[in-house]
Coordinates of C-alpha atoms in Angstrom, one line a residue:
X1 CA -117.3 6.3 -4.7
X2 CA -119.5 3.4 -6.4
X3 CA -115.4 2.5 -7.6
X4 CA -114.0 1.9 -4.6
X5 CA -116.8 0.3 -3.3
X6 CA -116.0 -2.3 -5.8
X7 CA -113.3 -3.7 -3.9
X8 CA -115.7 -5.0 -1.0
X9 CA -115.5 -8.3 -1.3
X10 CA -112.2 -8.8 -2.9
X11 CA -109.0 -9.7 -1.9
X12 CA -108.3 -6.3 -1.6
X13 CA -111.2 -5.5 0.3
X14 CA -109.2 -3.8 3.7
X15 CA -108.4 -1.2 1.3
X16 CA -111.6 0.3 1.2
X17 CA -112.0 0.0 4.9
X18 CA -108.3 1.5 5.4
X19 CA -109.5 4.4 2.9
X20 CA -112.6 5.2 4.6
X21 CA -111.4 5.3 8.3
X22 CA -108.8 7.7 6.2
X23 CA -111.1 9.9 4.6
X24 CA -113.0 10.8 7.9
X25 CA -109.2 11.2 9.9
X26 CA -110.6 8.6 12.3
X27 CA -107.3 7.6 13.9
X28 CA -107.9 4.9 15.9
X29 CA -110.2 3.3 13.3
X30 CA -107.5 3.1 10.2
X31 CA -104.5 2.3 13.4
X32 CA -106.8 -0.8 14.5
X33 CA -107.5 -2.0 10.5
X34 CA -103.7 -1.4 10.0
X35 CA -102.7 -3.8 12.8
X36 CA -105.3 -5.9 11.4
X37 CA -104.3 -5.8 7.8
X38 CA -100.8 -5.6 8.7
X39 CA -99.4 -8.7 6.3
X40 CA -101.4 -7.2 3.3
X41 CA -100.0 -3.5 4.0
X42 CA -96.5 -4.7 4.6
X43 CA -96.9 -6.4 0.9
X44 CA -97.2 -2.9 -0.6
X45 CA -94.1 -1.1 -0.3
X46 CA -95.4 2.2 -1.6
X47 CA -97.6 1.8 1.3
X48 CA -94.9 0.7 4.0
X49 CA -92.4 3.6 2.6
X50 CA -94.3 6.0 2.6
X51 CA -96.3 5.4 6.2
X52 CA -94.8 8.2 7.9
X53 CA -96.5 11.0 5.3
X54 CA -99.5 8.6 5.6
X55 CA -99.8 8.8 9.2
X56 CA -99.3 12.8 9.0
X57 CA -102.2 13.1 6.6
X58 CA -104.0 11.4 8.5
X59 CA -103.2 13.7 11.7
X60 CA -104.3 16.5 9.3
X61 CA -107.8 15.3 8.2
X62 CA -108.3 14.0 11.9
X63 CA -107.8 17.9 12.8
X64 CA -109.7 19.0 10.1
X65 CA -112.9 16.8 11.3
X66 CA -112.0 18.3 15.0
X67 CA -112.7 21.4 13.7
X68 CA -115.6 20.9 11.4
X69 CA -117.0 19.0 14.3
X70 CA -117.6 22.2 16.5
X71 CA -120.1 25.0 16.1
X72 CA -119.2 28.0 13.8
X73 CA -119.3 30.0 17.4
X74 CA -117.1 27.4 19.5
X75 CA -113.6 27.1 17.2
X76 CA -111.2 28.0 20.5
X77 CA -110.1 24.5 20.8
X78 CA -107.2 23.4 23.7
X79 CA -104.5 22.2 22.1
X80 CA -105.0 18.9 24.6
X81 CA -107.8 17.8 22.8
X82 CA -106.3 17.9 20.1
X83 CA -103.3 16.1 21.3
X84 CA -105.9 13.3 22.8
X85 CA -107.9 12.6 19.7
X86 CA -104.8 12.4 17.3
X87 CA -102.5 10.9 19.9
X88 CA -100.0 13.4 19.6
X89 CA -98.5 15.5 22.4
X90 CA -98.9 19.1 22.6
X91 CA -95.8 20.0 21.0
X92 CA -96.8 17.7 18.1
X93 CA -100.0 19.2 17.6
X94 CA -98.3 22.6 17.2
X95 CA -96.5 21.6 14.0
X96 CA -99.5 19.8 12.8
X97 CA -101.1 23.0 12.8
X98 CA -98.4 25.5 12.0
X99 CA -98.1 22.6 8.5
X100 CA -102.2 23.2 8.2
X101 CA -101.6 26.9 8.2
X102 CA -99.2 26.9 6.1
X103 CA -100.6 25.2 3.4
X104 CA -103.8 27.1 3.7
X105 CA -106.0 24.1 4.8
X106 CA -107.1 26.2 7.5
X107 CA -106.7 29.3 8.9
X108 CA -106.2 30.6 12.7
X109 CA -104.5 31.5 15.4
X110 CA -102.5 29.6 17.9
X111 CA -101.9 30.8 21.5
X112 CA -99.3 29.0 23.4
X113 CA -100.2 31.0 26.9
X114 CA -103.6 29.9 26.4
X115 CA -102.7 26.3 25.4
X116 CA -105.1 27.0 22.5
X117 CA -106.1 27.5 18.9
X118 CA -109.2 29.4 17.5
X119 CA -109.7 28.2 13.9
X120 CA -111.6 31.1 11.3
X121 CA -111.8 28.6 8.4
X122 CA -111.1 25.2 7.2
X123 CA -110.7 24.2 3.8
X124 CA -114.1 22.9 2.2
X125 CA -113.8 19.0 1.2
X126 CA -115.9 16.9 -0.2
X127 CA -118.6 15.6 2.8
X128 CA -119.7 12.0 3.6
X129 CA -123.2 10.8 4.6
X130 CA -122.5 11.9 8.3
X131 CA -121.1 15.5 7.8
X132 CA -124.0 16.1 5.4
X133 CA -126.4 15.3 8.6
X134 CA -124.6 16.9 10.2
X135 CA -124.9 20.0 8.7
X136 CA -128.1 19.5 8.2
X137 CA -128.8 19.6 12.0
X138 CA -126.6 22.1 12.8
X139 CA -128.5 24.4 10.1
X140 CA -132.1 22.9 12.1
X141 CA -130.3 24.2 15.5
X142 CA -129.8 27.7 13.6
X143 CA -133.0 28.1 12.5
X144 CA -134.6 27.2 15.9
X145 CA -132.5 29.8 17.2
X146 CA -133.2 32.2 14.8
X147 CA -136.9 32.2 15.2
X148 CA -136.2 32.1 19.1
X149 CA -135.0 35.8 18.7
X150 CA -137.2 36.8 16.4
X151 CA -140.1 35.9 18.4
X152 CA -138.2 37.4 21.4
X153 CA -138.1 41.1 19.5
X154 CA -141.4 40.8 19.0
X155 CA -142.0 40.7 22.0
X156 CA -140.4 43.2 22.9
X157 CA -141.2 45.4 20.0
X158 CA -144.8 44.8 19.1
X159 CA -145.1 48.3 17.8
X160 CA -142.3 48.2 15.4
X161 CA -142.6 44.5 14.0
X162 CA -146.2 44.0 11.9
X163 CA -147.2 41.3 10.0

């Protein structure tokens, strides 16, 4: 990381802007410093011919954050919010997902009655700053409701639970 970092303040220095908006699949964030940066991108044509894969691996990671995003016990998502947050349509976001199934970045079910999708895993990737707090308050929420039932069995149970 302490690499790429080096090119703040550089000539270069979009890239690591661009690169970062990337990494968390934050659509409108990397389309807005692409207009920005648009003369600089244009300049790299590994860049400008290969903008099409770019923008689907971007779609991919954006999904990937939709579902990390949720709780472990709320991975139905509708397909429309999907569609909203990667500004795809609804048919788009089916082969987005049918291409993340199929390569094994995550794994689930899709159910075109239901308009929906209900995601069992996602492929682990390395976490930023935010997803580590994330977690970290999503493991505090756990463990609140954790001790919430166990104070609630024992309760109801004073006999069987002892000290």
């Amino acid at each position: 990381m302490k690499q790429i970092k080096s090119l703040i303040g550089t000539k270069v220095g979009w890239l690591y802007y661009i690169l970062e908006a990337f990494n968390a699949g934050d659509l409108v964030r990397y389309q807005e410093l692409c207009q920005v940066h648009k003369d600089a991108l244009n300049a790299q044509p590994a860049l400008v011919a290969n903008e099409r894969k770019l923008l689907e691996k971007i779609n991919i990671l954006c999904l990937m954050e939709i579902i990390f995003n949720r709780p472990s016990e709320d991975r139905t998502i509708p397909l429309k919010i999907i569609a909203e947050r990667t500004r795809l349509s609804v048919e788009d976001v089916e082969y987005l997902l049918m291409k993340s199934l199929s390569v094994h970045l995550i794994e689930g079910i899709i159910d075109q009655v239901e308009g929906t999708v209900h995601v069992s895993w996602v492929q682990p990737r390395v976490l930023g700053i935010p997803q580590v707090k994330s977690l970290c308050d999503r493991l505090d929420s756990w463990l609140g409701k954790v001790h919430t039932a166990l104070l609630s069995v024992e309760a109801e149970t004073p006999d069987l639970v002892t000290s």
